Coordinates of C-alpha atoms and ligand atoms in Angstrom, one line a residue:
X39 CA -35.9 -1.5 -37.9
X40 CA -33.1 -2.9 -35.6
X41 CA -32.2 -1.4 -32.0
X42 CA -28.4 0.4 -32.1
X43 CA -27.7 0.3 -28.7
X44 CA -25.8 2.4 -26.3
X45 CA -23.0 0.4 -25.8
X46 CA -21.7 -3.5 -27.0
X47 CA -18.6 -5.2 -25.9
X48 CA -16.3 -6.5 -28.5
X49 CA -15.5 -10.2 -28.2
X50 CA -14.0 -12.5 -30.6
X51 CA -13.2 -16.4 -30.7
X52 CA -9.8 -14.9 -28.9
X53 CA -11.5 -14.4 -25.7
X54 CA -14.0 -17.5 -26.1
X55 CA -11.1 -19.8 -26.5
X56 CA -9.6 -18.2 -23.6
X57 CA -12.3 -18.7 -21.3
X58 CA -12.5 -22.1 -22.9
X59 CA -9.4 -23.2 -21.7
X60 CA -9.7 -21.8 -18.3
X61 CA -12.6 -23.7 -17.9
X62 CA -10.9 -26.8 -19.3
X63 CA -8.2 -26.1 -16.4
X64 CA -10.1 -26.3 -13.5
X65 CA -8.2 -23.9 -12.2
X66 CA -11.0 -21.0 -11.5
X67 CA -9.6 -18.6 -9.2
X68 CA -6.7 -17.3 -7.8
X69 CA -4.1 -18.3 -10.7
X70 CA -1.9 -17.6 -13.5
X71 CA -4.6 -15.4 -15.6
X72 CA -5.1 -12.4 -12.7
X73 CA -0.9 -12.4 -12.4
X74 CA -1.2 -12.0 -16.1
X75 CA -4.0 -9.8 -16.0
X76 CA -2.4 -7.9 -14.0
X77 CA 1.1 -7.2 -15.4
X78 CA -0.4 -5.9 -18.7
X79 CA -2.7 -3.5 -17.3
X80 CA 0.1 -2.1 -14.6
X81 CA 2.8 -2.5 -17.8
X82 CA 0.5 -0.4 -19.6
X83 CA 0.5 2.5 -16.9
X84 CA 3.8 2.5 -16.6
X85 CA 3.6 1.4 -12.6
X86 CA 4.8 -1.5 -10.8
X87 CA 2.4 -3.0 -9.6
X88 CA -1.1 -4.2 -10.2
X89 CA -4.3 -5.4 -8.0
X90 CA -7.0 -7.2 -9.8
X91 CA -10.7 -6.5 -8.0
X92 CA -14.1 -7.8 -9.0
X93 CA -15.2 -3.9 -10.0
X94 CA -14.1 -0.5 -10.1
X95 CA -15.9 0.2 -7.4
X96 CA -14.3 -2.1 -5.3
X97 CA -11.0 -1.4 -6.6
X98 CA -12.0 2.3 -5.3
X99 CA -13.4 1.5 -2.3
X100 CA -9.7 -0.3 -1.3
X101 CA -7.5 2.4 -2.4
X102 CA -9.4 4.7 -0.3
X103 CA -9.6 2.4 2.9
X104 CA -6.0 0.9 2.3
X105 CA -5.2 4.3 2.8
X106 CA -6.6 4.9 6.0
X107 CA -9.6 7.3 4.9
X108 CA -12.3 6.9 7.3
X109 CA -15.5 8.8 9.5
X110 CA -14.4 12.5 10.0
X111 CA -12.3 12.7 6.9
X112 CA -13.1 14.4 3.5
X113 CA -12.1 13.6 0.4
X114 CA -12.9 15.8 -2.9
X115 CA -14.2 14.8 -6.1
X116 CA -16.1 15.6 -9.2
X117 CA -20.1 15.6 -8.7
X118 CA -20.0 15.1 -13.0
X119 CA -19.4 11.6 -13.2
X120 CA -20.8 8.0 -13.2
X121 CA -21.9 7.6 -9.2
X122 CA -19.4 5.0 -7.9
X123 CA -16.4 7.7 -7.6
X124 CA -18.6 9.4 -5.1
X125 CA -20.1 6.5 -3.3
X126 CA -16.7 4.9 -2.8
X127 CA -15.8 7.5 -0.5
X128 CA -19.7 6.6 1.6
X129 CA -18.1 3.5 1.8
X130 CA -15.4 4.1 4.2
X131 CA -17.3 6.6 6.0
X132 CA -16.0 10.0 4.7
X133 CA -17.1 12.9 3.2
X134 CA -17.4 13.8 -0.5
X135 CA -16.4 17.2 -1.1
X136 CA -17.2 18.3 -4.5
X137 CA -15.7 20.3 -6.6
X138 CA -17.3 22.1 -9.7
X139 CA -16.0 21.3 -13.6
X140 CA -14.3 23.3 -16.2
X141 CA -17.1 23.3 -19.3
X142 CA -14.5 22.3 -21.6
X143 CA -13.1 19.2 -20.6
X144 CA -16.0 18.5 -18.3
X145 CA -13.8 17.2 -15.3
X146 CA -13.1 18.7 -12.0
X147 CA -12.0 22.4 -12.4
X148 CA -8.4 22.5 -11.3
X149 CA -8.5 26.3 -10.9
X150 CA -11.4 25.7 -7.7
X151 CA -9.5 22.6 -6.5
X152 CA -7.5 24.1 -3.4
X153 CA -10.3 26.4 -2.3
X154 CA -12.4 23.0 -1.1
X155 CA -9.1 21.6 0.2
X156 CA -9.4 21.7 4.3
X157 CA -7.1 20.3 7.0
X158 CA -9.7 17.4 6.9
X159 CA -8.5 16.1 3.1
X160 CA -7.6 12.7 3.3
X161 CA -7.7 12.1 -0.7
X162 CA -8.6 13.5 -4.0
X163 CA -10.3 11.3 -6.3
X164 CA -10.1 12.6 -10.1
X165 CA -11.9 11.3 -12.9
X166 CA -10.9 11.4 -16.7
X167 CA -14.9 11.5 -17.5
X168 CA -15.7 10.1 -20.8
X169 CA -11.9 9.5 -21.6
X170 CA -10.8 13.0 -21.5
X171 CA -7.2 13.1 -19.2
X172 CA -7.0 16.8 -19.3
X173 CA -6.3 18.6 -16.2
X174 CA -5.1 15.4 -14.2
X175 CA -1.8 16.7 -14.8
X176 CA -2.9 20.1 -12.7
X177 CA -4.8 18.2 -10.6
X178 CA -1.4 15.9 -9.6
X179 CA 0.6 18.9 -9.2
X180 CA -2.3 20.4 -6.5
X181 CA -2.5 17.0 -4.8
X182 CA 2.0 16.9 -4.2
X183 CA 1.9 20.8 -3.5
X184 CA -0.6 19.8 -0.4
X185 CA 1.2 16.0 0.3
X186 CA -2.5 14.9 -0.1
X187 CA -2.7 10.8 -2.0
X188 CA -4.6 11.9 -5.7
X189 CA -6.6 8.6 -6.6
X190 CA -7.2 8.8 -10.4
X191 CA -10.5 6.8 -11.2
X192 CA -9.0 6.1 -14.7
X193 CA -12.5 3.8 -15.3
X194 CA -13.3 5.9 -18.2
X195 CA -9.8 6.6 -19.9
X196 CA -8.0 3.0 -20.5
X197 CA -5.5 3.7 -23.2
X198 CA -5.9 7.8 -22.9
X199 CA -2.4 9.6 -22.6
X200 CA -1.6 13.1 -20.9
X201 CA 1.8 14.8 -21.9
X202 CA 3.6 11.9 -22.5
X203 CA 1.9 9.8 -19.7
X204 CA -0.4 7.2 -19.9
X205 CA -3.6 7.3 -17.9
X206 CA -3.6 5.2 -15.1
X207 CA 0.2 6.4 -14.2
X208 CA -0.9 9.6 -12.4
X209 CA -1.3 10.1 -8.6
X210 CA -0.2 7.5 -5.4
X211 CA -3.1 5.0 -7.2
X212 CA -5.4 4.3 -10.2
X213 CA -8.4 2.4 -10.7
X214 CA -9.7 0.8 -13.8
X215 CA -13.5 -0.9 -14.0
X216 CA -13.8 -3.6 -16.6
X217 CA -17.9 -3.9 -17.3
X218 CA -19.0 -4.5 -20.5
X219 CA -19.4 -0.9 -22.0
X220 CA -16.1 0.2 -20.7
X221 CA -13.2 0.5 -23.5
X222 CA -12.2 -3.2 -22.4
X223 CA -14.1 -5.5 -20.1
X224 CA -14.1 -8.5 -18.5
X225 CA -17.5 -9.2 -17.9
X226 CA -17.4 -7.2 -14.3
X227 CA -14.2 -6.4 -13.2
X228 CA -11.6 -3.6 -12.3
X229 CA -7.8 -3.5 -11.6
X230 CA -5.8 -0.9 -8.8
X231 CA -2.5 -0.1 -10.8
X232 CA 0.3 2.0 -8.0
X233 CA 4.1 1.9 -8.0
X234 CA 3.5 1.9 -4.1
X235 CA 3.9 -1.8 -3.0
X236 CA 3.0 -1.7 0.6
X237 CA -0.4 -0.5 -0.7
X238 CA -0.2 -3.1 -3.2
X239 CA 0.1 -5.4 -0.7
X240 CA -2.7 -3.6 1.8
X241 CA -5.1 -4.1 -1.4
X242 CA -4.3 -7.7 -2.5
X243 CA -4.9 -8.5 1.4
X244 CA -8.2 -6.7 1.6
X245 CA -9.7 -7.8 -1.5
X246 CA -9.0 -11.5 -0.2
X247 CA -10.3 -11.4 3.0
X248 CA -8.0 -9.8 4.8
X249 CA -5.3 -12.6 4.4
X250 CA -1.5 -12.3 5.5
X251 CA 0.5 -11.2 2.6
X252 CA 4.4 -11.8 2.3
X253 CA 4.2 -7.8 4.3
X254 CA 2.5 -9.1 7.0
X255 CA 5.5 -11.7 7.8
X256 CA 3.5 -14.4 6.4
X257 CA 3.2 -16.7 3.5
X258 CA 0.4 -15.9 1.4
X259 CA -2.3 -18.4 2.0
X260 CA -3.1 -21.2 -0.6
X261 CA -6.4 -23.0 -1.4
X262 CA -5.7 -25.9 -3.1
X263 CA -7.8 -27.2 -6.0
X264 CA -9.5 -30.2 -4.0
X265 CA -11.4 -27.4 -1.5
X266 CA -8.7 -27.5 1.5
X267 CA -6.8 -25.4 3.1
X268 CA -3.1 -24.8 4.0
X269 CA -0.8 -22.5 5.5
X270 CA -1.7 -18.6 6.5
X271 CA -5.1 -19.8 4.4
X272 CA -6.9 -19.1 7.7
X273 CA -5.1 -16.4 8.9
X274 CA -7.0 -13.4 9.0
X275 CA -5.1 -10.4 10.3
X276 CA -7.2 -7.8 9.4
X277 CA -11.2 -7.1 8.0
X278 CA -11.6 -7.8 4.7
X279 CA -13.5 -8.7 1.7
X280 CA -13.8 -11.0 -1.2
X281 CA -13.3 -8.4 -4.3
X282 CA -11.4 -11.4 -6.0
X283 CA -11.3 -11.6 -9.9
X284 CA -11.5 -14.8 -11.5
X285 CA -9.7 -16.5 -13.3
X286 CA -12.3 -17.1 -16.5
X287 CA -13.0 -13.0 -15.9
X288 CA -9.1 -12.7 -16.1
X289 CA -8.4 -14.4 -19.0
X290 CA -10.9 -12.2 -20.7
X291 CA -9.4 -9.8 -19.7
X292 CA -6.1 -10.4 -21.0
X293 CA -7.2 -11.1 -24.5
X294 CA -8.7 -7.6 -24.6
X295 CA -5.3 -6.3 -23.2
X296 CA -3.4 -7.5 -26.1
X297 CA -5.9 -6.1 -28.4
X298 CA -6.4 -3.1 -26.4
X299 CA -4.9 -0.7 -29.7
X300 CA -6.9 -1.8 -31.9
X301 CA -10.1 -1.5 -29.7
X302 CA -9.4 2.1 -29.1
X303 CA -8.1 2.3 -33.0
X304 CA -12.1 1.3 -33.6
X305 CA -13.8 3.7 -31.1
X306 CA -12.1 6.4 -32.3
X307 CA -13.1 5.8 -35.9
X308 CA -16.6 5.7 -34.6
X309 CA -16.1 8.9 -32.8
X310 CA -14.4 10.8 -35.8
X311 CA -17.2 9.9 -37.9
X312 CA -19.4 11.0 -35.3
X313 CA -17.7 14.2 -35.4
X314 CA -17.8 14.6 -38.9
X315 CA -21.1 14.1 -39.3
X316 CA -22.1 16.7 -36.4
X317 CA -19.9 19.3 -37.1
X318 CA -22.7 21.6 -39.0
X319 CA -25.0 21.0 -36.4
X320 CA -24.4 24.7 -34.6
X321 CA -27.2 24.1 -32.1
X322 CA -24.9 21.0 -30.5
X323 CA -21.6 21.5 -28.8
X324 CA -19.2 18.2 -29.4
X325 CA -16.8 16.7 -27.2
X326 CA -13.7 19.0 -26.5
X327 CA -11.2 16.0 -27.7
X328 CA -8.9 17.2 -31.0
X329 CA -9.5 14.2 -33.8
X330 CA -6.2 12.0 -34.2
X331 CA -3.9 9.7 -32.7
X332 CA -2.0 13.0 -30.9
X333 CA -5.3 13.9 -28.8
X334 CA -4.8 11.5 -25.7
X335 CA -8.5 11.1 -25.4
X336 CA -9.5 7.1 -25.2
X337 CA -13.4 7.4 -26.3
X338 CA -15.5 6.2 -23.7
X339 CA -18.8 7.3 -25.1
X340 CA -19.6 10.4 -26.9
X341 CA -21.5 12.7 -25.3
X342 CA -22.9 15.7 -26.9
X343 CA -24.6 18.6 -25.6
X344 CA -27.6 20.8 -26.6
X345 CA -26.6 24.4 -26.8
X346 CA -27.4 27.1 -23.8
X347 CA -31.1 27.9 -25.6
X348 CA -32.1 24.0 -24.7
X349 CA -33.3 23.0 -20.9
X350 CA -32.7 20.2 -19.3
X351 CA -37.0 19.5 -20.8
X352 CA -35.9 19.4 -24.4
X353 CA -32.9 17.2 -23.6
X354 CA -35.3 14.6 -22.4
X355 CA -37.3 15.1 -25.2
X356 CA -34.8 14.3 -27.6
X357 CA -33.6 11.3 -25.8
X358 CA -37.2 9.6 -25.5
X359 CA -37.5 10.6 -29.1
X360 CA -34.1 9.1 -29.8
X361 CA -35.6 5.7 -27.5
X362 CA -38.7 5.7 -29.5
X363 CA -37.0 5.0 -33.0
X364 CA -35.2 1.9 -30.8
X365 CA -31.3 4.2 -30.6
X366 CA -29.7 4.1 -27.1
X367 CA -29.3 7.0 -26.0
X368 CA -28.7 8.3 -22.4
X369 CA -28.6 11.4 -19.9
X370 CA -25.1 11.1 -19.1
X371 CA -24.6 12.0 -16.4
X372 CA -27.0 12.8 -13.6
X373 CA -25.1 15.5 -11.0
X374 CA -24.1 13.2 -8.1
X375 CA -24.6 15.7 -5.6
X376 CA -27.9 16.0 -6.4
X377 CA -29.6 12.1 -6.2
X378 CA -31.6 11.5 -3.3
X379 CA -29.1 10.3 -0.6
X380 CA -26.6 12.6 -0.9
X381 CA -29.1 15.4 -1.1
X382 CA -30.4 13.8 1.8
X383 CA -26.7 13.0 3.9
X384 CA -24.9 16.4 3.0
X385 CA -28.2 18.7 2.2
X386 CA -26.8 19.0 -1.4
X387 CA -29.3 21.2 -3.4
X388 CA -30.2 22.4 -6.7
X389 CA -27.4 25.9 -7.6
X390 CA -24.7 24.3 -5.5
X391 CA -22.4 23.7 -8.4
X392 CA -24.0 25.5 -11.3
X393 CA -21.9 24.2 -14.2
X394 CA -21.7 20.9 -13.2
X395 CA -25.8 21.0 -13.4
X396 CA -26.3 23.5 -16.6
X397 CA -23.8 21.1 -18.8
X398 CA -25.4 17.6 -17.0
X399 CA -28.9 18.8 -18.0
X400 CA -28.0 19.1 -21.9
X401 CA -25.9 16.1 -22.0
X402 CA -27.0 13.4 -23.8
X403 CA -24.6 10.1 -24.8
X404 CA -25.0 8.5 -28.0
X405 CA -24.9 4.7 -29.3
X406 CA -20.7 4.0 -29.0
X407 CA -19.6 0.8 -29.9
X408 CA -16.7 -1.0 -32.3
X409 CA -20.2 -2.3 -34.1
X410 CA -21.5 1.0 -34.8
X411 CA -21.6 0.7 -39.0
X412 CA -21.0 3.8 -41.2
X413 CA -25.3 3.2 -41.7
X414 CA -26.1 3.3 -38.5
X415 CA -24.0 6.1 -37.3
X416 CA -25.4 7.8 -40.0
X417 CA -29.1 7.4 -38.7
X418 CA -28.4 8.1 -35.3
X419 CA -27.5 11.5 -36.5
X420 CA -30.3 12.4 -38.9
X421 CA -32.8 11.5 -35.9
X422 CA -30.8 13.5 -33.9
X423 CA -31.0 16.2 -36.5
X424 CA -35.0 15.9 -36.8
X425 CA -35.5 15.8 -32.8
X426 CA -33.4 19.1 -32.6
X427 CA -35.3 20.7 -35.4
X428 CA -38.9 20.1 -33.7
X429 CA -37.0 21.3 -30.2
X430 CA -36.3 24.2 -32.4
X431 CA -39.4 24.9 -33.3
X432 CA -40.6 24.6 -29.6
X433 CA -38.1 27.5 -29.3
X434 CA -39.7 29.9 -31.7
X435 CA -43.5 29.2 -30.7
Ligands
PLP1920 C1 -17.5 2.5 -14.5 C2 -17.0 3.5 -13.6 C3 -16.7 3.1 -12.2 C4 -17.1 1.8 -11.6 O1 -16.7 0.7 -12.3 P1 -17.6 -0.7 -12.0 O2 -16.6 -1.7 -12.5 O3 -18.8 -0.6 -12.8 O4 -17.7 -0.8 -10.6 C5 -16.2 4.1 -11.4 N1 -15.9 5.3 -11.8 C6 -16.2 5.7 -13.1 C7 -15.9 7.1 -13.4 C8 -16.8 4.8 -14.0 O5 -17.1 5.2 -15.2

């Protein structure tokens, strides 16, 4: 018997030749591919402008500090969601205030938004977890009522669409994270779309360096190909860092952009078969998204949950049972505020945001990937079925 794992990137000769030819060029960074890169991701958002960064994190990290957030600020977020939307705000020195989630879409409850909201709110940083846009509309509309900057960490919802708008188009600034099990990737990557330019600008300067941008009266700094340097090259006006993407990362990346539709076309055939196959199982509760083309939702993963008579015990169960006939699958996601540090840092604790921990400890994601065949979608779920039948039997002992 094979492995199905949790998650494969989908590359074709497109991309190869791509990164071919880059290589070929000798042209390896800083070049025609990011610009490129960059135009169809922000084109795709609908905003004017777009930063390419060597992660999502990093792409986070500079939206928060090119906006000034620093020791003594706080800025609320999700504690349901892959760690680095949390850490980013460690990172500059602030405080995470978390905010519980609404059990259906599974992102940060809009409804308890403005009671964490203090006269120390620097940001909010919302997350479309698993793909899922809703409430970043509500969450928008909070963010202007208060004239506090909403960061959408879009890294799970490339392609996803909220009334009308596409993901990655809501708030001052989004950030998308390119590694391999994301809906596109480019190896490790991550773009900041905005239609803000002078942040624009902040970011493209503090991913490289710190270097003069056209903003800071200067000429943007070349590096020529032979190793030397010429004009504002050196000049360093501010701290910064090297969050560069690469050119061979880039033109990946724009290979996947053109065939972004018919990636997403593929995961959701995956997930509507998923669906389909799982409806009838009434001890499982499946993702919130409506099936179709109308839904907005760009799968991410798909995450399913073990009803209210599981524990967090049998979810484990299932998932090393799941391991044991070699199919990925994976407790996603661990409550933030619980892990160690921030336990530790804030004196987070077990009951502090009680859905957030009842729905993360019956999560469990299954294999997602455009390779997923009919067969193997099919197995996952019959293991699936037998592991909840013997947790069921646990039940009634
Ligand atoms: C993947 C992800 C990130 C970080 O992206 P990297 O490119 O891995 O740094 C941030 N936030 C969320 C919600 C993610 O899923």
């Amino acid at each position: 018997m094979s492995e199905i794992p949790l998650s494969r990137p989908d590359i074709t000769d497109a991309e190869i030749d791509a990164v071919t030819q880059v290589l070929r060029s000798g042209r390896l960074s800083i070049g025609p591919q990011q610009e490129r890169f960059e135009r169809l991701v922000a084109g795709r958002c609908g905003r004017r402008e777009g930063v390419a960064v060597s992660s999502g994190t990093a792409g986070l990290h500079l939206v928060l500090e090119a906006l000034g957030v620093g020791p003594g600020d706080e800025v609320v977020t999700t504690p349901f969601s892959f760690i680095a939307s949390a850490n980013c705000i460690l990172m500059v020195g602030a405080t995470p205030k978390f905010v519980d989630i609404c059990p259906q879409s599974l992102n940060m409850d809009p409804a308890q938004l403005e009671a964490a909201i203090t006269p120390q709110t620097k940001a909010i940083i919302a997350v479309e977890v698993f793909g899922q846009p809703q409430h970043m509309d509500t969450v928008e509309a909070v963010a202007r009522k208060h004239e506090i900057p909403l960061i959408e960490d879009a890294c799970e919802g490339l392609g996803g669409r909220l009334g009308g708008r596409p993901v990655g188009g809501f708030g001052r600034a989004s950030v998308f994270g390119f590694y391999p099990n994301k809906q596109i990737t480019t190896g490790e990557g991550g773009m900041i779309v905005t239609d803000d330019d002078r942040l624009a600008d902040l970011c493209r300067s503090l991913r490289n360096q710190g270097r003069s941008t056209p903003a800071d009266g200067g000429m943007p700094g070349q590096h020529n190909s032979g190793g030397t340097a010429t004009g504002a090259w050196l000049d360093h006006p501010r701290l910064g860092y090297n969050y560069r993407l690469s050119e061979i990362a880039s033109a990946l990346g724009v290979v996947q952009m053109e065939r972004l539709d018919d990636l997403l076309a593929a995961r959701r055939r995956v997930a509507d078969r998923y669906t389909q196959l799982l409806l009838d199982q009434t001890d499982l509760v499946l993702p919130a998204a409506p099936r179709g083309d109308e839904a907005g939702m760009s799968w991410f993963v798909y995450v399913v949950r073990l009803g209210t008579q599981y524990d967090r015990a049998a979810r484990d169960r299932v998932i090393a049972g799941m391991r044991r006939h070699e199919i990925g699958a994976a407790n996603y996601f661990p409550c933030i505020h619980l892990q160690p540090f921030y336990r530790e840092r804030f004196g987070c604790a077990p009951g502090d945001y009680p859905i957030a921990e009842s729905i993360s400890d019956r999560t469990l994601a299954l294999p997602f990937h455009n390779h997923l065949t009919a067969e193997q979608a099919d197995l996952v779920c019959q293991t699936l079925h037998v592991m909840l039948q013997r947790e069921q039997m646990l039940l009634e002992e």
